[in-house]
Amino acid sequence: MSGTESTNDLHGSIPVYKPTPYDQIEEIYSTLNERFNSRDTLSLAYRLYNLKQLAYLIQDNEKRIQHAVHTDLNKGGFDVNLGDLWPILNEIDLAIRRVEDWMKDESRIWDAMLSFKSMRPRIKKQPKGVALIISAWNFPWQLTLIPLVGAISAGCPAVLKVSEHAPSSSALLAELLPRYLDPKGYAVVLGAAEESTKLLEKPWGHILYTGSGNVGKIVAAAAAKTLTPTTLELGGKSPVIVSSCADLKIAAKRMFTIKQMAAGQICIAPDYVLVVKDKVDEFIKVCKETLDDLFPPSPSPYSFLHTPQSASMRNDNDLDRMISYIDEAEQKGKLVHRGELNKDTRRLGVSLVRTNVNAQGESGGLMEDEVFGPVMAIIPVENIDAAIKYINDRPHPLALYVCAGKRSVFKKVIDETWSGSATWNDFGFATLARNLPFGGVGASGWGSYHGKDGFDTFTHHKAVLEIPYIFEPLMSLRYPPMSTLGKTLFKFLLCSGVGFSRPTSVEGEQGKLRRKKVVRWMTGILVGLLGAYVGTLGWGGQRA
């Protein structure tokens, strides 16, 4: 393999999108498995080469990528960089610096019983095998290549099944990938449900799928037939809680600058807002003022109909679904703000719907389905406890947002709810944090990736023990017939026993924990005082 020059393609045309033939899928699958079986992908040099080449694929072709995404989704160049390309480069940068450490065996000697400490207990990191990455259309580069960074880092070849709903981006990636990465280790498959079904019939080292919950169930069921482990990134409804102590103006500005990205077609976009009811009227007023200020009506270039920081709806069906939410709310007298609309470009501004208190009696798609667009329900609630109950009565969200002036409110919410991620006073940034796992819980998915978590996702953690023949005199004690001495000795070696007193109550355990905390605190003070005293003696000796 050698470096690929592509500077001449910076402004090249977008290739034609053509589904991958079935016989070619079979050939790809065989080729990648042969590469994995050759053990070439295991070396650090191989991983670093392909990671670095992936970065240069992006750098060399930035303009072509921007053009492709604009063709697919009508996004501007900066939005493509922010949402698609920079996160990939950040992941590659981290992986290149850390993958050598990630690959190393992990010692487990400290928690081992005495009898196991001499057996070199450790975890050996090994790639799971050829990976299948099925990505989504809304961020076609990020959602494809960040999982690929994890697979490359782990030493896994990978097939990328990219979305037919972003045909320009998918076709461009299919052209570029074999020019930069090992073509026998990484491949792109184009197509729709039929091609995905063909791929899912095969056993894989790991499958990572990003998309809807309904398709996620199909992927999980197919993977179960071949006993293939999976990571499912499924989205769902990501709620916002606005407390009485929140700065409403800041909350609205931060919320809408994220909600407008990709026209709200983001799995972690704010889906609905739970507002303590004494602040609802003021919050709605601030939201309308913020929208008019940040995104003034057409013909302003900052209008939702024109700004490159937004996007078009994926297709006419998605746009019609948004319009149906808005029209239904207007008929019921609950529409408090209607966003601008241009059906020809499938552009739509943010619309706001006010529901009944606690959404009592509310139903329909806006309340029950993932919105995935620029319509947002504002739900008055009695208090923070009511907001927490509302969230916990529904499927666990992928992302949860809390707007509050007091950190204690945020802590209460995250302690009492379950979600893939939680963010205080801002939106969407958890997906950009390469040092944190990105993933859902329950209905919003399982498993995670990004950074080391991406490496771990595609890595098998093999338990390793070494028991040399020198231990035979001890091990032979288990051979039948076992003596009483042998049984006693084996219990001593293999059972830690009960080395603590019988607990009396939960309150009793709480008391012990408090006393332990006080002892640690007092010990720290004594050690600090002793250190200061010894230091004083040292200075005194120097002065003498």
Coordinates of C-alpha atoms in Angstrom, one line a residue:
M1 CA 0.0 0.0 0.0
S2 CA 1.1 3.6 -0.7
G3 CA -0.2 7.1 -0.2
T4 CA -2.9 8.3 -2.5
E5 CA -2.7 11.7 -4.2
S6 CA -6.0 13.4 -4.8
T7 CA -5.4 17.1 -5.0
N8 CA -6.6 17.1 -8.5
D9 CA -10.0 16.0 -7.3
L10 CA -10.7 18.8 -4.9
H11 CA -13.4 20.2 -7.2
G12 CA -14.2 17.0 -9.1
S13 CA -17.7 15.9 -9.9
I14 CA -19.7 13.6 -7.8
P15 CA -19.7 10.0 -9.0
V16 CA -22.9 8.3 -10.1
Y17 CA -24.7 6.3 -7.4
K18 CA -25.1 2.6 -8.3
P19 CA -26.1 -0.2 -5.9
T20 CA -23.5 -2.8 -5.3
P21 CA -24.3 -6.1 -7.1
Y22 CA -24.9 -9.2 -5.0
D23 CA -21.9 -11.1 -6.4
Q24 CA -19.6 -8.1 -5.6
I25 CA -21.0 -8.2 -2.0
E26 CA -19.9 -11.8 -1.8
E27 CA -16.5 -11.0 -3.1
I28 CA -16.1 -8.1 -0.7
Y29 CA -17.0 -10.3 2.3
S30 CA -14.5 -13.0 1.2
T31 CA -11.7 -10.6 0.6
L32 CA -12.1 -8.8 3.9
N33 CA -12.2 -12.1 5.8
E34 CA -9.1 -13.2 4.0
R35 CA -7.3 -10.0 5.1
F36 CA -8.4 -10.5 8.7
N37 CA -7.2 -14.2 8.7
S38 CA -3.9 -13.1 7.3
R39 CA -3.4 -11.2 10.6
D40 CA -2.1 -8.1 8.7
T41 CA -4.7 -5.8 10.4
L42 CA -3.4 -6.6 13.9
S43 CA -0.1 -4.6 13.7
L44 CA 0.1 -1.1 15.1
A45 CA 1.7 0.1 11.8
Y46 CA -1.3 -1.1 9.8
R47 CA -3.7 0.6 12.1
L48 CA -1.8 3.9 12.1
Y49 CA -1.4 3.9 8.3
N50 CA -5.1 3.5 7.7
L51 CA -6.0 6.0 10.4
K52 CA -3.7 8.6 8.9
Q53 CA -4.9 7.9 5.4
L54 CA -8.5 8.4 6.5
A55 CA -7.6 11.8 7.8
Y56 CA -6.0 12.7 4.5
L57 CA -9.1 11.4 2.6
I58 CA -11.0 14.1 4.4
Q59 CA -8.4 16.8 4.1
D60 CA -7.7 16.3 0.4
N61 CA -11.4 16.1 -0.5
E62 CA -13.0 18.6 1.8
K63 CA -14.6 20.7 -1.0
R64 CA -15.9 17.6 -2.8
I65 CA -17.4 16.3 0.5
Q66 CA -19.0 19.7 1.1
H67 CA -20.5 19.7 -2.4
A68 CA -21.8 16.1 -1.9
V69 CA -23.5 16.9 1.4
H70 CA -25.0 20.1 -0.1
T71 CA -26.4 18.1 -3.0
D72 CA -27.9 15.6 -0.6
L73 CA -29.2 17.8 2.2
N74 CA -28.7 21.4 1.2
K75 CA -26.2 22.1 4.0
G76 CA -23.6 24.8 3.9
G77 CA -19.9 24.2 4.0
F78 CA -19.3 25.3 7.6
D79 CA -22.2 23.1 8.8
V80 CA -20.6 20.1 7.0
N81 CA -17.3 20.7 8.7
L82 CA -18.8 21.2 12.1
G83 CA -21.3 18.3 12.0
D84 CA -19.5 15.8 9.8
L85 CA -15.8 16.4 9.3
W86 CA -14.3 17.9 12.4
P87 CA -15.6 15.2 14.7
I88 CA -14.0 12.6 12.5
L89 CA -10.6 14.3 12.5
N90 CA -10.8 14.7 16.3
E91 CA -11.4 11.0 16.7
I92 CA -8.5 10.1 14.4
D93 CA -6.2 12.4 16.2
L94 CA -7.0 10.8 19.5
A95 CA -6.8 7.3 18.1
I96 CA -3.4 7.9 16.6
R97 CA -2.0 9.2 19.9
R98 CA -3.6 6.5 22.1
V99 CA -4.1 3.3 20.1
E100 CA -0.7 1.9 21.1
D101 CA -1.7 2.1 24.7
W102 CA -5.2 0.8 24.0
M103 CA -3.8 -2.3 22.4
K104 CA -1.6 -3.3 25.3
D105 CA -2.6 -6.2 27.7
E106 CA -4.4 -5.0 30.8
S107 CA -3.2 -6.4 34.1
R108 CA -5.8 -7.6 36.5
I109 CA -3.4 -8.6 39.3
W110 CA -4.6 -6.1 41.9
D111 CA -8.1 -7.5 42.4
A112 CA -6.9 -11.1 42.1
M113 CA -6.9 -13.5 45.1
L114 CA -3.5 -14.4 46.4
S115 CA -3.5 -17.8 44.7
F116 CA -4.2 -16.1 41.2
K117 CA -1.6 -13.3 41.5
S118 CA 1.2 -15.5 40.4
M119 CA -0.7 -16.6 37.3
R120 CA -0.3 -13.3 35.4
P121 CA -4.0 -12.6 35.2
R122 CA -4.6 -10.1 32.4
I123 CA -6.9 -9.0 29.5
K124 CA -5.6 -9.5 26.0
K125 CA -7.1 -7.1 23.4
Q126 CA -8.0 -8.8 20.1
P127 CA -10.1 -7.6 17.2
K128 CA -13.5 -9.3 17.0
G129 CA -13.3 -9.8 13.2
V130 CA -14.7 -8.2 10.1
A131 CA -17.2 -5.5 11.2
L132 CA -20.4 -4.3 9.5
I133 CA -21.1 -0.6 9.9
I134 CA -24.6 0.5 8.8
S135 CA -24.8 4.3 8.9
A136 CA -27.5 6.9 8.6
W137 CA -28.1 9.7 6.0
N138 CA -28.4 12.8 8.2
F139 CA -24.6 13.0 9.0
P140 CA -23.4 10.7 6.3
W141 CA -19.7 11.1 6.9
Q142 CA -19.6 11.4 10.7
L143 CA -21.9 8.5 11.3
T144 CA -20.0 6.3 8.9
L145 CA -16.4 7.2 9.6
I146 CA -16.3 7.7 13.4
P147 CA -17.3 4.0 13.9
L148 CA -14.7 3.1 11.2
V149 CA -12.1 4.9 13.4
G150 CA -13.0 2.5 16.2
A151 CA -12.9 -0.5 13.9
I152 CA -9.5 0.4 12.4
S153 CA -8.1 1.1 15.9
A154 CA -9.2 -2.3 17.1
G155 CA -7.7 -4.1 14.1
C156 CA -11.0 -5.0 12.4
P157 CA -11.6 -4.9 8.7
A158 CA -14.9 -3.2 7.9
V159 CA -17.8 -3.1 5.4
L160 CA -19.5 0.3 5.3
K161 CA -23.2 0.0 4.3
V162 CA -23.9 3.7 3.6
S163 CA -27.3 5.3 3.2
E164 CA -29.2 5.4 -0.1
H165 CA -30.8 8.6 1.3
A166 CA -27.5 10.5 0.9
P167 CA -26.6 9.2 -2.5
S168 CA -24.0 11.8 -3.4
S169 CA -22.0 11.4 -0.2
S170 CA -22.3 7.6 -0.4
A171 CA -21.1 7.4 -3.9
L172 CA -18.2 9.7 -3.2
L173 CA -17.1 7.7 -0.2
A174 CA -17.3 4.5 -2.3
E175 CA -15.0 6.1 -4.8
L176 CA -12.5 7.5 -2.3
L177 CA -12.2 4.8 0.3
P178 CA -10.3 2.2 -1.8
R179 CA -7.9 5.0 -3.0
Y180 CA -6.8 5.8 0.5
L181 CA -7.4 2.8 2.7
D182 CA -6.4 -0.8 2.2
P183 CA -8.9 -2.0 -0.4
K184 CA -8.7 -5.6 0.9
G185 CA -9.5 -4.4 4.4
Y186 CA -12.2 -1.8 4.0
A187 CA -15.0 -1.5 1.5
V188 CA -18.2 0.4 0.8
V189 CA -21.5 -1.2 -0.1
L190 CA -24.2 0.9 -1.8
G191 CA -27.8 0.1 -1.9
A192 CA -31.0 0.0 0.1
A193 CA -32.9 -2.6 2.2
E194 CA -32.1 -5.5 -0.2
E195 CA -28.4 -5.0 0.1
S196 CA -28.6 -4.5 3.9
T197 CA -30.6 -7.7 4.2
K198 CA -28.0 -9.6 2.1
L199 CA -25.2 -8.3 4.4
L200 CA -27.2 -9.2 7.6
E201 CA -27.4 -12.8 6.5
K202 CA -23.7 -13.2 7.2
P203 CA -21.8 -13.7 10.5
W204 CA -19.7 -10.7 11.5
G205 CA -17.3 -9.8 14.2
H206 CA -19.5 -6.9 15.2
I207 CA -22.4 -4.9 13.7
L208 CA -22.8 -1.2 14.5
Y209 CA -26.1 0.3 13.3
T210 CA -27.3 3.9 13.4
G211 CA -30.9 4.6 12.5
S212 CA -34.5 4.2 13.6
G213 CA -35.7 1.9 16.3
N214 CA -37.9 -0.1 13.9
V215 CA -35.0 -1.0 11.7
G216 CA -32.8 -1.5 14.7
K217 CA -35.1 -4.4 15.8
I218 CA -34.7 -5.9 12.3
V219 CA -30.9 -5.6 12.6
A220 CA -30.9 -7.1 16.1
A221 CA -33.1 -10.0 15.0
A222 CA -30.9 -10.8 12.0
A223 CA -27.7 -10.6 14.2
A224 CA -29.2 -13.0 16.7
K225 CA -29.5 -15.6 14.0
T226 CA -25.7 -15.6 13.5
L227 CA -24.9 -14.7 17.2
T228 CA -23.2 -11.5 16.1
P229 CA -22.7 -8.8 18.8
T230 CA -24.3 -5.5 18.0
T231 CA -24.2 -1.8 18.9
L232 CA -27.5 0.0 18.1
E233 CA -27.7 3.8 18.0
L234 CA -31.4 4.4 17.8
G235 CA -32.3 8.0 18.9
G236 CA -35.8 8.6 20.2
K237 CA -37.3 11.6 21.9
S238 CA -34.6 13.7 23.6
P239 CA -36.3 16.0 26.2
V240 CA -35.4 19.4 27.6
I241 CA -36.2 20.4 31.2
V242 CA -36.5 24.1 31.9
S243 CA -36.6 25.0 35.6
S244 CA -37.8 28.2 37.3
C245 CA -34.2 29.2 37.9
A246 CA -33.1 28.9 34.2
D247 CA -31.9 31.9 32.2
L248 CA -34.6 31.7 29.5
K249 CA -32.9 33.8 26.9
I250 CA -29.6 31.8 27.0
A251 CA -31.6 28.6 27.0
A252 CA -33.6 29.6 23.9
K253 CA -30.5 30.8 22.0
R254 CA -28.5 27.7 22.7
M255 CA -31.4 25.4 22.0
F256 CA -32.4 26.8 18.7
T257 CA -28.9 27.1 17.3
I258 CA -28.7 23.3 17.8
K259 CA -32.3 22.6 16.8
Q260 CA -31.9 24.3 13.4
M261 CA -28.8 22.2 12.5
A262 CA -29.8 19.8 9.7
A263 CA -33.4 21.1 10.2
G264 CA -33.7 19.2 13.5
Q265 CA -32.9 15.9 11.7
I266 CA -30.4 14.9 14.4
C267 CA -30.9 12.0 16.8
I268 CA -29.8 14.1 19.8
A269 CA -31.8 17.2 18.8
P270 CA -34.1 18.7 21.5
D271 CA -37.4 16.9 20.8
Y272 CA -39.8 18.4 23.4
V273 CA -39.5 20.9 26.3
L274 CA -40.8 20.4 29.8
V275 CA -41.2 23.8 31.4
V276 CA -42.2 24.5 35.0
K277 CA -45.6 26.1 34.4
D278 CA -45.0 29.4 36.1
K279 CA -42.4 30.1 33.4
V280 CA -44.2 28.8 30.4
D281 CA -45.7 32.0 29.0
E282 CA -42.4 33.9 29.5
F283 CA -40.5 31.0 27.9
I284 CA -42.7 30.9 24.8
K285 CA -42.4 34.7 24.5
V286 CA -38.6 34.5 24.7
C287 CA -38.5 31.6 22.2
K288 CA -40.5 33.6 19.6
E289 CA -38.3 36.6 20.1
T290 CA -35.2 34.5 19.8
L291 CA -36.3 32.8 16.6
D292 CA -37.2 36.2 15.0
D293 CA -33.9 37.7 16.1
L294 CA -31.6 34.8 15.1
F295 CA -33.5 33.7 12.1
P296 CA -35.5 36.6 10.7
P297 CA -38.1 36.0 8.0
S298 CA -37.2 35.7 4.3
P299 CA -35.7 37.4 2.3
S300 CA -33.1 37.7 5.1
P301 CA -30.1 35.5 4.3
Y302 CA -30.4 34.2 7.9
S303 CA -33.9 32.9 7.4
F304 CA -34.5 29.2 7.8
L305 CA -35.3 29.2 4.1
H306 CA -31.8 30.4 3.2
T307 CA -29.3 30.0 6.0
P308 CA -26.5 27.5 5.2
Q309 CA -26.5 26.5 8.9
S310 CA -29.8 24.6 8.3
A311 CA -30.8 22.0 5.8
S312 CA -33.7 20.6 3.7
M313 CA -36.0 17.9 4.9
R314 CA -34.9 14.5 3.6
N315 CA -37.8 14.0 1.3
D316 CA -41.4 15.1 0.6
N317 CA -42.8 12.5 3.0
D318 CA -40.8 13.8 5.9
L319 CA -41.8 17.4 5.1
D320 CA -45.5 16.4 4.9
R321 CA -45.2 14.7 8.3
M322 CA -43.9 18.0 9.8
I323 CA -46.7 20.0 8.2
S324 CA -49.3 17.5 9.5
Y325 CA -48.0 18.1 13.1
I326 CA -48.3 21.9 12.6
D327 CA -51.7 21.8 10.9
E328 CA -53.1 19.5 13.6
A329 CA -51.8 21.8 16.4
E330 CA -53.2 24.9 14.6
Q331 CA -56.7 23.2 14.3
K332 CA -56.6 22.6 18.1
G333 CA -55.5 26.1 18.9
K334 CA -52.2 24.9 20.3
L335 CA -49.8 26.3 17.6
V336 CA -47.9 29.2 19.2
H337 CA -45.4 29.8 16.4
R338 CA -45.4 28.7 12.8
G339 CA -42.1 28.4 11.0
E340 CA -41.5 29.6 7.4
L341 CA -42.1 27.0 4.6
N342 CA -40.8 26.5 1.1
K343 CA -42.1 23.3 -0.3
D344 CA -39.9 23.4 -3.4
T345 CA -36.7 23.4 -1.4
R346 CA -38.2 21.3 1.4
R347 CA -37.1 24.1 3.9
L348 CA -39.0 24.6 7.1
G349 CA -38.5 26.9 10.1
V350 CA -39.0 26.0 13.7
S351 CA -42.6 25.7 14.8
L352 CA -43.7 25.6 18.5
V353 CA -46.7 23.8 19.9
R354 CA -48.0 24.3 23.5
T355 CA -49.7 21.3 25.0
N356 CA -51.9 20.8 28.0
V357 CA -50.3 20.7 31.5
N358 CA -48.3 17.5 31.8
A359 CA -49.5 16.7 28.3
Q360 CA -52.7 15.4 29.8
G361 CA -54.9 13.9 27.1
E362 CA -52.3 14.5 24.3
S363 CA -51.6 11.9 21.7
G364 CA -50.4 11.6 18.1
G365 CA -47.1 11.6 16.3
L366 CA -45.7 14.8 17.7
M367 CA -46.1 13.4 21.2
E368 CA -45.3 9.8 20.6
D369 CA -42.8 9.5 17.8
E370 CA -39.3 10.9 17.4
V371 CA -40.0 14.2 15.7
F372 CA -36.7 14.4 13.7
G373 CA -37.5 17.8 12.3
P374 CA -38.1 21.5 13.2
V375 CA -41.3 21.1 15.3
M376 CA -41.1 21.2 19.1
A377 CA -43.7 20.6 21.7
I378 CA -43.6 22.8 24.9
I379 CA -45.2 20.9 27.8
P380 CA -46.1 22.8 31.0
V381 CA -45.4 20.7 34.2
E382 CA -46.1 21.4 37.8
N383 CA -42.5 21.2 39.0
I384 CA -39.2 19.4 38.4
D385 CA -40.5 16.2 40.0
A386 CA -43.3 16.1 37.5
A387 CA -40.9 16.6 34.6
I388 CA -38.8 13.7 35.9
K389 CA -41.9 11.5 36.2
Y390 CA -42.9 12.4 32.6
I391 CA -39.5 11.3 31.3
N392 CA -39.4 8.1 33.4
D393 CA -42.9 7.1 32.2
R394 CA -41.6 6.9 28.7
P395 CA -38.8 5.1 26.8
H396 CA -35.3 6.1 27.9
P397 CA -34.0 9.0 25.7
L398 CA -30.7 9.1 23.9
A399 CA -30.0 12.6 25.2
L400 CA -31.4 14.7 28.1
Y401 CA -30.9 18.4 28.6
V402 CA -31.5 20.5 31.7
C403 CA -31.6 24.3 31.7
A404 CA -31.2 25.6 35.3
G405 CA -29.3 28.2 37.2
K406 CA -28.7 25.8 40.0
R407 CA -26.4 22.8 39.5
S408 CA -28.4 21.0 42.2
V409 CA -31.4 20.9 39.8
F410 CA -29.2 19.2 37.2
K411 CA -27.8 16.8 39.7
K412 CA -31.4 15.8 40.8
V413 CA -32.5 15.2 37.3
I414 CA -29.5 13.0 36.2
D415 CA -29.7 11.1 39.5
E416 CA -33.3 10.3 39.0
T417 CA -33.6 9.6 35.3
W418 CA -32.0 7.3 32.7
S419 CA -30.6 8.5 29.4
G420 CA -27.7 7.9 27.0
S421 CA -26.2 11.3 27.9
A422 CA -27.1 14.4 30.0
T423 CA -26.0 18.0 29.5
W424 CA -26.5 21.0 31.7
N425 CA -27.4 24.3 30.0
D426 CA -26.5 23.4 26.4
F427 CA -27.3 20.9 23.7
G428 CA -25.7 18.4 21.4
F429 CA -22.1 18.7 22.7
A430 CA -21.9 15.3 24.2
T431 CA -21.6 13.9 20.7
L432 CA -18.5 16.0 20.1
A433 CA -16.7 14.9 23.2
R434 CA -14.4 12.2 21.9
N435 CA -13.4 11.2 25.5
L436 CA -17.0 10.2 26.4
P437 CA -19.0 7.2 25.1
F438 CA -21.9 8.0 22.7
G439 CA -24.8 5.6 23.0
G440 CA -28.3 5.0 24.2
V441 CA -30.0 3.0 26.9
G442 CA -33.1 0.8 26.5
A443 CA -35.2 2.0 23.6
S444 CA -32.6 4.5 22.5
G445 CA -30.1 1.7 21.8
W446 CA -27.3 -0.3 23.4
G447 CA -23.6 -0.2 23.3
S448 CA -21.5 2.9 22.6
Y449 CA -18.5 4.2 20.7
H450 CA -16.3 7.3 20.3
G451 CA -12.7 7.4 21.5
K452 CA -11.5 4.4 23.5
D453 CA -15.1 3.3 23.8
G454 CA -15.1 2.8 20.0
F455 CA -11.9 0.8 20.2
D456 CA -13.5 -1.3 23.0
T457 CA -16.7 -1.9 21.0
F458 CA -14.8 -3.7 18.2
T459 CA -12.4 -5.4 20.5
H460 CA -12.7 -8.8 22.2
H461 CA -11.3 -8.6 25.8
K462 CA -9.8 -12.1 26.3
A463 CA -9.2 -13.3 29.8
V464 CA -5.7 -14.8 30.1
L465 CA -4.2 -16.9 32.9
E466 CA -0.8 -18.7 32.9
I467 CA -0.4 -21.8 35.1
P468 CA 3.1 -23.3 34.5
Y469 CA 4.0 -26.9 35.3
I470 CA 6.0 -25.7 38.3
F471 CA 2.6 -25.4 40.1
E472 CA 2.0 -29.2 39.6
P473 CA 2.6 -30.1 43.2
L474 CA -0.2 -27.8 44.3
M475 CA -2.5 -28.5 41.4
S476 CA -2.1 -32.3 41.9
L477 CA -4.0 -32.0 45.2
R478 CA -7.2 -31.9 43.3
Y479 CA -6.7 -35.2 41.6
P480 CA -9.0 -37.9 43.0
P481 CA -9.2 -39.1 45.6
M482 CA -8.9 -35.7 47.2
S483 CA -7.7 -35.7 50.8
T484 CA -9.1 -33.7 53.6
L485 CA -6.0 -31.6 53.6
G486 CA -6.4 -31.0 49.8
K487 CA -10.0 -29.8 50.2
T488 CA -9.1 -27.5 53.1
L489 CA -6.2 -26.1 51.1
F490 CA -8.3 -25.5 48.0
K491 CA -10.9 -23.7 50.0
F492 CA -8.2 -21.4 51.4
L493 CA -6.8 -20.8 47.9
L494 CA -10.1 -20.5 45.9
C495 CA -12.6 -18.9 48.3
S496 CA -12.2 -15.5 49.9
G497 CA -14.9 -16.4 52.4
V498 CA -17.0 -13.9 54.4
G499 CA -14.6 -11.5 56.0
F500 CA -17.1 -9.0 57.3
S501 CA -19.7 -8.9 60.1
R502 CA -23.4 -9.5 59.5
P503 CA -25.2 -6.3 58.5
T504 CA -27.9 -5.0 60.8
S505 CA -29.8 -2.6 58.5
V506 CA -29.4 -0.2 55.6
E507 CA -29.2 2.6 58.2
G508 CA -26.4 0.7 59.9
E509 CA -24.4 0.5 56.7
Q510 CA -25.0 4.3 56.1
G511 CA -23.6 4.9 59.6
K512 CA -20.5 2.9 58.8
L513 CA -19.9 4.8 55.6
R514 CA -20.2 8.1 57.4
R515 CA -17.7 7.0 60.0
K516 CA -15.3 5.7 57.3
K517 CA -15.6 9.1 55.6
V518 CA -14.8 11.0 58.8
V519 CA -11.8 8.7 59.4
R520 CA -10.5 9.4 55.9
W521 CA -11.0 13.1 56.3
M522 CA -9.3 13.1 59.7
T523 CA -6.4 11.0 58.4
G524 CA -5.9 13.4 55.5
I525 CA -5.8 16.4 57.9
L526 CA -3.3 14.6 60.2
V527 CA -1.1 13.6 57.3
G528 CA -1.2 17.2 56.0
L529 CA -0.3 18.6 59.5
L530 CA 2.5 16.1 59.9
G531 CA 3.9 17.0 56.5
A532 CA 3.8 20.7 57.3
Y533 CA 5.5 20.0 60.7
V534 CA 8.3 17.9 59.0
G535 CA 8.7 20.7 56.5
T536 CA 9.1 23.2 59.2
L537 CA 11.8 21.1 60.9
G538 CA 13.6 20.9 57.6
W539 CA 13.6 24.7 57.1
G540 CA 14.7 25.2 60.7
G541 CA 17.7 22.9 60.2
Q542 CA 18.7 24.8 57.1
R543 CA 18.6 28.2 58.9
A544 CA 20.7 26.7 61.8

